[in-house]
């Protein structure tokens, strides 16, 4: 990414594509320019430390000052604790936990404090913080750096979980997350950071809890999110060659997930396959499969299928890591089995 901060320029709608990383940078800059209660804090997020390990926050401290963009010590619990305290004092902090596996270090602050303060105060206060974190396999970073843990947080009442798959959604969901009065865990898929996508209208919002029908179809519904959307689109193209029409849904928000859109689609196609990068057992796919089966029992033409990673830590070995990550071929095979009446 260029060192030039996107938000230093007027937001323009041009034909030049924009990456997910650039869209996030622009969303943060636009929000901070409009509201001086928005703060950014985390390890190495200020410009003297390169604006974050991948540069998402690059340029922000130069533009808004080190009182609003603060690099912190390597202490995840302190980062979230400071963000919670600032939110109670009237600020809207955007706290970065560099890698999703490191949210475990701050689990007490996230789960027992940020998520519960509104409920436990009888609605007298809320915690309007955004917790940015990145994850995703593909860089041989091993099992401590690449897990998708979204189901852990979706299982906690009081916190919302969003995961964009493209630049427009990254921008729109970030703006909505900052606007939200409650804590939002914002998961960024690192392998998708540098993928260019079409530009979007400046200032737009993507509502939290609203899925996107990425492609309409009639034979099977594939529900996915994050970069698995790219693999699901590849699978849909393969299936189209066999005459199978796929309705593709980008969930965008994991908690609360858009039951209305998913159920309407599956009611139409009669089949559902859920695809995610996280391990299959006890994952987001399990929750969606349970709800779809309960609500549409008797209308389904096949059991709800799931495609995800095998139940093991993300391997360090590149060949093993490649085998660990779901891909278009695996997704297409699973969908084909459902359409032909053979569940996995």
Short mmCIF file of C-alpha atoms in Angstrom, two decimals:
data_model
loop_
_atom_site.label_atom_id
_atom_site.label_comp_id
_atom_site.label_asym_id
_atom_site.label_seq_id
_atom_site.Cartn_x
_atom_site.Cartn_y
_atom_site.Cartn_z
CA UNK A 1 0.00 0.00 0.00
CA UNK A 2 1.15 3.52 -0.70
CA UNK A 3 2.28 5.57 2.27
CA UNK A 4 -0.13 8.25 1.12
CA UNK A 5 -3.15 8.21 3.36
CA UNK A 6 -6.24 7.69 1.26
CA UNK A 7 -8.37 9.84 3.49
CA UNK A 8 -6.12 12.86 2.97
CA UNK A 9 -7.80 13.10 -0.40
CA UNK A 10 -11.50 13.80 -0.87
CA UNK A 11 -13.34 10.50 -1.08
CA UNK A 12 -13.94 9.93 -4.77
CA UNK A 13 -15.77 7.33 -6.75
CA UNK A 14 -13.38 6.39 -9.52
CA UNK A 15 -12.80 3.36 -11.69
CA UNK A 16 -9.59 2.54 -9.83
CA UNK A 17 -10.09 -0.53 -7.61
CA UNK A 18 -9.49 -0.30 -3.88
CA UNK A 19 -8.12 -3.04 -1.65
CA UNK A 20 -9.72 -4.18 1.59
CA UNK A 21 -6.77 -2.74 3.52
CA UNK A 22 -7.15 0.65 1.84
CA UNK A 23 -10.91 0.62 2.44
CA UNK A 24 -10.39 0.04 6.16
CA UNK A 25 -7.87 2.87 6.32
CA UNK A 26 -10.31 5.17 4.56
CA UNK A 27 -13.20 4.17 6.83
CA UNK A 28 -11.19 4.95 9.95
CA UNK A 29 -9.98 8.27 8.57
CA UNK A 30 -13.45 9.36 7.40
CA UNK A 31 -15.00 8.46 10.75
CA UNK A 32 -12.27 10.24 12.73
CA UNK A 33 -12.63 13.35 10.58
CA UNK A 34 -16.35 13.50 11.36
CA UNK A 35 -16.21 12.68 15.07
CA UNK A 36 -13.38 13.71 17.39
CA UNK A 37 -14.47 11.24 20.07
CA UNK A 38 -13.16 8.36 17.96
CA UNK A 39 -9.81 7.05 19.18
CA UNK A 40 -7.49 4.38 17.77
CA UNK A 41 -5.25 2.34 20.03
CA UNK A 42 -3.23 -0.85 19.77
CA UNK A 43 0.26 -2.22 19.27
CA UNK A 44 2.25 -0.22 16.70
CA UNK A 45 -0.80 1.57 15.25
CA UNK A 46 0.85 5.04 15.13
CA UNK A 47 3.04 6.19 12.26
CA UNK A 48 6.41 6.05 14.05
CA UNK A 49 5.70 2.31 14.40
CA UNK A 50 4.57 1.96 10.74
CA UNK A 51 0.81 2.30 11.27
CA UNK A 52 0.19 -1.29 12.26
CA UNK A 53 1.86 -4.50 11.16
CA UNK A 54 0.09 -4.39 7.77
CA UNK A 55 -0.42 -0.61 7.58
CA UNK A 56 -4.19 -0.43 8.11
CA UNK A 57 -3.79 2.61 10.40
CA UNK A 58 -0.94 4.19 8.46
CA UNK A 59 -1.22 7.97 8.26
CA UNK A 60 -3.82 8.35 10.99
CA UNK A 61 -1.55 9.55 13.78
CA UNK A 62 0.12 12.04 11.45
CA UNK A 63 -3.25 13.46 10.53
CA UNK A 64 -5.12 13.25 13.86
CA UNK A 65 -2.31 13.35 16.41
CA UNK A 66 -0.92 10.94 18.95
CA UNK A 67 -3.62 11.72 21.49
CA UNK A 68 -6.20 10.14 19.20
CA UNK A 69 -3.99 7.43 17.69
CA UNK A 70 -1.96 5.77 20.40
CA UNK A 71 0.54 2.92 20.10
CA UNK A 72 0.36 0.81 23.24
CA UNK A 73 2.56 -1.69 25.04
CA UNK A 74 2.17 -5.35 24.09
CA UNK A 75 -0.63 -5.98 26.53
CA UNK A 76 -3.90 -7.07 24.95
CA UNK A 77 -5.84 -7.02 28.21
CA UNK A 78 -4.69 -3.44 28.87
CA UNK A 79 -5.68 -2.38 25.34
CA UNK A 80 -9.25 -3.61 25.73
CA UNK A 81 -9.44 -2.40 29.34
CA UNK A 82 -8.37 1.09 28.27
CA UNK A 83 -10.87 1.03 25.41
CA UNK A 84 -13.70 0.06 27.75
CA UNK A 85 -12.75 2.81 30.20
CA UNK A 86 -12.58 5.41 27.44
CA UNK A 87 -15.96 4.35 26.11
CA UNK A 88 -17.51 4.81 29.54
CA UNK A 89 -16.06 8.34 29.53
CA UNK A 90 -17.79 9.22 26.27
CA UNK A 91 -15.27 8.19 23.61
CA UNK A 92 -15.62 5.69 20.76
CA UNK A 93 -12.39 3.66 20.77
CA UNK A 94 -11.27 1.42 17.92
CA UNK A 95 -8.91 -1.04 19.58
CA UNK A 96 -6.62 -3.27 17.55
CA UNK A 97 -5.68 -6.74 18.73
CA UNK A 98 -3.09 -7.58 16.13
CA UNK A 99 -4.01 -11.24 15.61
CA UNK A 100 -7.24 -13.01 16.49
CA UNK A 101 -5.46 -15.71 18.47
CA UNK A 102 -4.25 -12.95 20.81
CA UNK A 103 -7.84 -12.00 21.70
CA UNK A 104 -7.59 -14.95 24.07
CA UNK A 105 -5.21 -12.88 26.20
CA UNK A 106 -7.94 -10.24 26.56
CA UNK A 107 -10.86 -12.66 26.85
CA UNK A 108 -11.84 -11.53 30.35
CA UNK A 109 -12.05 -7.89 29.27
CA UNK A 110 -14.00 -8.71 26.11
CA UNK A 111 -16.39 -11.36 27.39
CA UNK A 112 -16.87 -10.46 31.05
CA UNK A 113 -16.77 -6.68 30.79
CA UNK A 114 -17.30 -5.19 27.32
CA UNK A 115 -20.06 -7.61 26.38
CA UNK A 116 -21.92 -7.50 29.70
CA UNK A 117 -21.74 -3.95 31.06
CA UNK A 118 -24.93 -2.77 29.37
CA UNK A 119 -26.88 -5.78 30.70
CA UNK A 120 -25.36 -5.73 34.18
CA UNK A 121 -25.89 -1.98 34.58
CA UNK A 122 -29.55 -2.33 33.77
CA UNK A 123 -29.04 -0.41 30.54
CA UNK A 124 -27.51 2.61 32.30
CA UNK A 125 -24.34 2.46 30.25
CA UNK A 126 -23.04 0.89 27.08
CA UNK A 127 -19.64 0.10 25.61
CA UNK A 128 -19.32 1.53 22.07
CA UNK A 129 -15.98 0.00 21.18
CA UNK A 130 -14.78 -1.68 17.99
CA UNK A 131 -12.20 -4.43 18.40
CA UNK A 132 -10.29 -4.85 15.14
CA UNK A 133 -8.38 -8.07 14.67
CA UNK A 134 -6.99 -10.03 11.73
CA UNK A 135 -6.59 -13.72 11.03
CA UNK A 136 -6.49 -16.29 8.28
CA UNK A 137 -4.29 -19.15 7.15
CA UNK A 138 -1.97 -19.10 4.15
CA UNK A 139 1.23 -17.51 5.46
CA UNK A 140 2.71 -20.46 7.37
CA UNK A 141 2.31 -18.55 10.62
CA UNK A 142 1.28 -21.65 12.52
CA UNK A 143 -1.43 -22.55 14.93
CA UNK A 144 -1.00 -19.54 17.25
CA UNK A 145 -1.57 -16.89 14.56
CA UNK A 146 -4.17 -17.97 12.03
CA UNK A 147 -7.25 -19.40 13.74
CA UNK A 148 -10.76 -18.25 12.93
CA UNK A 149 -12.38 -17.93 16.36
CA UNK A 150 -15.56 -16.06 15.41
CA UNK A 151 -17.82 -18.75 16.92
CA UNK A 152 -16.30 -18.14 20.38
CA UNK A 153 -17.49 -14.53 20.34
CA UNK A 154 -20.77 -15.17 18.53
CA UNK A 155 -21.57 -17.45 21.46
CA UNK A 156 -21.32 -14.50 23.88
CA UNK A 157 -24.42 -12.37 24.36
CA UNK A 158 -23.76 -8.64 24.17
CA UNK A 159 -21.14 -8.51 21.44
CA UNK A 160 -21.65 -8.32 17.68
CA UNK A 161 -19.30 -10.06 15.23
CA UNK A 162 -18.76 -8.90 11.65
CA UNK A 163 -16.46 -10.21 8.89
CA UNK A 164 -16.27 -8.43 5.52
CA UNK A 165 -15.36 -10.22 2.30
CA UNK A 166 -14.65 -7.21 0.05
CA UNK A 167 -13.62 -3.55 0.12
CA UNK A 168 -17.10 -1.99 0.04
CA UNK A 169 -18.27 -4.15 2.93
CA UNK A 170 -15.03 -3.52 4.84
CA UNK A 171 -15.67 0.22 4.63
CA UNK A 172 -19.42 0.07 5.22
CA UNK A 173 -19.25 -2.40 8.09
CA UNK A 174 -16.47 -0.44 9.80
CA UNK A 175 -18.52 2.76 9.65
CA UNK A 176 -21.56 0.91 11.06
CA UNK A 177 -19.46 -0.76 13.75
CA UNK A 178 -18.12 2.62 14.92
CA UNK A 179 -21.68 3.99 14.96
CA UNK A 180 -22.95 1.04 17.00
CA UNK A 181 -23.63 1.68 20.71
CA UNK A 182 -22.40 -1.79 21.70
CA UNK A 183 -19.09 -3.66 21.34
CA UNK A 184 -18.37 -5.02 17.87
CA UNK A 185 -15.66 -7.54 17.07
CA UNK A 186 -14.42 -6.67 13.57
CA UNK A 187 -12.61 -9.62 12.01
CA UNK A 188 -10.31 -8.87 9.08
CA UNK A 189 -9.18 -11.72 6.84
CA UNK A 190 -5.48 -11.08 6.27
CA UNK A 191 -5.12 -13.06 3.01
CA UNK A 192 -7.86 -10.82 1.59
CA UNK A 193 -6.23 -7.49 2.60
CA UNK A 194 -4.50 -6.86 -0.72
CA UNK A 195 -7.29 -7.99 -3.04
CA UNK A 196 -8.63 -5.08 -5.14
CA UNK A 197 -12.38 -4.60 -5.47
CA UNK A 198 -14.57 -1.96 -7.15
CA UNK A 199 -14.86 1.37 -5.41
CA UNK A 200 -17.93 2.42 -3.48
CA UNK A 201 -19.87 5.52 -2.61
CA UNK A 202 -18.03 7.44 0.14
CA UNK A 203 -19.68 7.40 3.53
CA UNK A 204 -21.88 4.42 2.83
CA UNK A 205 -22.89 2.04 5.58
CA UNK A 206 -23.50 -1.72 5.53
CA UNK A 207 -26.10 -2.53 8.19
CA UNK A 208 -24.90 -4.94 10.85
CA UNK A 209 -26.97 -8.12 10.71
CA UNK A 210 -27.85 -7.89 7.02
CA UNK A 211 -26.52 -10.50 4.58
CA UNK A 212 -25.93 -9.96 0.87
CA UNK A 213 -27.24 -12.18 -1.91
CA UNK A 214 -24.11 -12.24 -4.06
CA UNK A 215 -25.62 -14.39 -6.80
CA UNK A 216 -29.11 -15.73 -7.38
CA UNK A 217 -29.66 -19.41 -8.11
CA UNK A 218 -32.22 -22.19 -7.88
CA UNK A 219 -30.58 -25.54 -7.00
CA UNK A 220 -28.61 -24.94 -3.81
CA UNK A 221 -27.80 -22.10 -1.38
CA UNK A 222 -24.19 -21.63 -0.34
CA UNK A 223 -23.74 -19.45 2.75
CA UNK A 224 -20.26 -18.13 3.42
CA UNK A 225 -18.22 -15.11 4.52
CA UNK A 226 -14.75 -13.56 4.48
CA UNK A 227 -12.36 -14.85 1.81
CA UNK A 228 -14.26 -18.13 1.61
CA UNK A 229 -16.67 -16.10 -0.51
CA UNK A 230 -14.00 -16.12 -3.22
CA UNK A 231 -13.70 -19.90 -2.99
CA UNK A 232 -17.49 -20.27 -2.96
CA UNK A 233 -17.72 -18.14 -6.09
CA UNK A 234 -15.15 -20.40 -7.72
CA UNK A 235 -17.22 -23.43 -6.71
CA UNK A 236 -20.35 -21.84 -8.14
CA UNK A 237 -18.58 -21.35 -11.46
CA UNK A 238 -17.52 -25.03 -11.50
CA UNK A 239 -21.04 -26.16 -10.65
CA UNK A 240 -22.51 -23.97 -13.37
CA UNK A 241 -20.53 -26.01 -15.90
CA UNK A 242 -22.51 -29.02 -14.68
CA UNK A 243 -25.79 -27.16 -14.99
CA UNK A 244 -26.18 -26.55 -11.24
CA UNK A 245 -27.45 -23.10 -10.26
CA UNK A 246 -26.06 -21.73 -6.97
CA UNK A 247 -27.56 -18.98 -4.83
CA UNK A 248 -24.61 -17.45 -3.01
CA UNK A 249 -25.07 -15.55 0.24
CA UNK A 250 -22.37 -13.46 1.91
CA UNK A 251 -23.28 -13.49 5.59
CA UNK A 252 -21.19 -10.38 6.44
CA UNK A 253 -22.37 -10.46 10.07
CA UNK A 254 -21.92 -13.59 12.18
CA UNK A 255 -23.77 -12.31 15.25
CA UNK A 256 -26.56 -11.51 14.79
CA UNK A 257 -26.75 -13.45 11.53
CA UNK A 258 -29.42 -12.71 8.95
CA UNK A 259 -31.81 -15.62 9.38
CA UNK A 260 -34.48 -14.03 7.21
CA UNK A 261 -32.29 -13.86 4.08
CA UNK A 262 -30.79 -17.32 4.56
CA UNK A 263 -34.12 -19.01 5.28
CA UNK A 264 -35.81 -17.34 2.31
CA UNK A 265 -33.04 -18.56 0.03
CA UNK A 266 -33.01 -22.13 1.33
CA UNK A 267 -36.82 -22.27 1.16
CA UNK A 268 -36.43 -21.50 -2.54
CA UNK A 269 -33.56 -23.87 -3.38
CA UNK A 270 -34.29 -26.65 -0.86
CA UNK A 271 -30.59 -27.20 -0.16
CA UNK A 272 -28.01 -25.43 1.98
CA UNK A 273 -24.23 -25.64 2.30
CA UNK A 274 -22.39 -23.50 4.85
CA UNK A 275 -18.72 -22.73 4.14
CA UNK A 276 -16.19 -21.20 6.53
CA UNK A 277 -12.45 -21.30 7.19
CA UNK A 278 -12.90 -22.16 10.88
CA UNK A 279 -12.90 -25.77 11.98
CA UNK A 280 -16.20 -27.56 11.44
CA UNK A 281 -17.08 -28.86 14.95
CA UNK A 282 -19.14 -26.37 17.00
CA UNK A 283 -18.68 -23.70 14.35
CA UNK A 284 -20.93 -21.09 12.75
CA UNK A 285 -22.03 -23.74 10.26
CA UNK A 286 -23.44 -25.84 13.09
CA UNK A 287 -25.66 -22.97 14.29
CA UNK A 288 -26.93 -22.18 10.81
CA UNK A 289 -27.54 -25.85 10.05
CA UNK A 290 -29.55 -26.24 13.26
CA UNK A 291 -31.74 -23.21 12.60
CA UNK A 292 -32.32 -24.06 8.92
CA UNK A 293 -33.20 -27.65 9.81
CA UNK A 294 -35.56 -26.51 12.56
CA UNK A 295 -37.33 -23.81 10.54
CA UNK A 296 -37.49 -25.65 7.21
CA UNK A 297 -37.89 -29.23 8.39
CA UNK A 298 -39.91 -31.11 5.78
CA UNK A 299 -39.03 -28.67 3.01
CA UNK A 300 -35.36 -29.58 2.64
CA UNK A 301 -34.34 -31.79 -0.27
CA UNK A 302 -31.09 -32.80 1.50
CA UNK A 303 -29.46 -32.42 4.92
CA UNK A 304 -27.68 -29.11 5.49
CA UNK A 305 -24.01 -29.52 4.59
CA UNK A 306 -20.91 -27.92 6.08
CA UNK A 307 -17.44 -27.28 4.68
CA UNK A 308 -14.69 -25.98 6.94
CA UNK A 309 -11.22 -26.76 8.20
CA UNK A 310 -10.45 -30.13 9.81
CA UNK A 311 -10.41 -30.29 13.60
CA UNK A 312 -6.75 -29.50 14.20
CA UNK A 313 -4.60 -26.40 14.71
CA UNK A 314 -3.59 -24.54 11.54
CA UNK A 315 -0.43 -26.35 10.34
CA UNK A 316 2.89 -24.54 9.92
CA UNK A 317 3.93 -26.79 7.02
CA UNK A 318 2.87 -25.13 3.77
CA UNK A 319 1.57 -28.32 2.08
CA UNK A 320 -0.39 -29.23 5.20
CA UNK A 321 -1.67 -25.68 5.57
CA UNK A 322 -2.88 -25.69 1.96
CA UNK A 323 -4.71 -28.95 2.64
CA UNK A 324 -6.22 -27.43 5.80
CA UNK A 325 -7.88 -24.47 4.05
CA UNK A 326 -11.19 -25.15 2.24
CA UNK A 327 -11.05 -24.44 -1.48
CA UNK A 328 -13.37 -24.20 -4.47
CA UNK A 329 -12.93 -27.86 -5.42
CA UNK A 330 -13.93 -29.12 -1.96
CA UNK A 331 -16.89 -26.79 -1.86
CA UNK A 332 -18.05 -27.83 -5.31
CA UNK A 333 -17.74 -31.53 -4.43
CA UNK A 334 -19.80 -31.04 -1.25
CA UNK A 335 -22.47 -29.06 -3.09
CA UNK A 336 -22.63 -31.63 -5.88
CA UNK A 337 -23.12 -34.40 -3.34
CA UNK A 338 -26.07 -32.54 -1.81
CA UNK A 339 -27.68 -31.89 -5.18
CA UNK A 340 -27.29 -35.53 -6.20
CA UNK A 341 -28.69 -36.68 -2.88
CA UNK A 342 -25.50 -37.91 -1.28
CA UNK A 343 -24.60 -35.97 1.86
CA UNK A 344 -20.99 -35.94 3.03
#
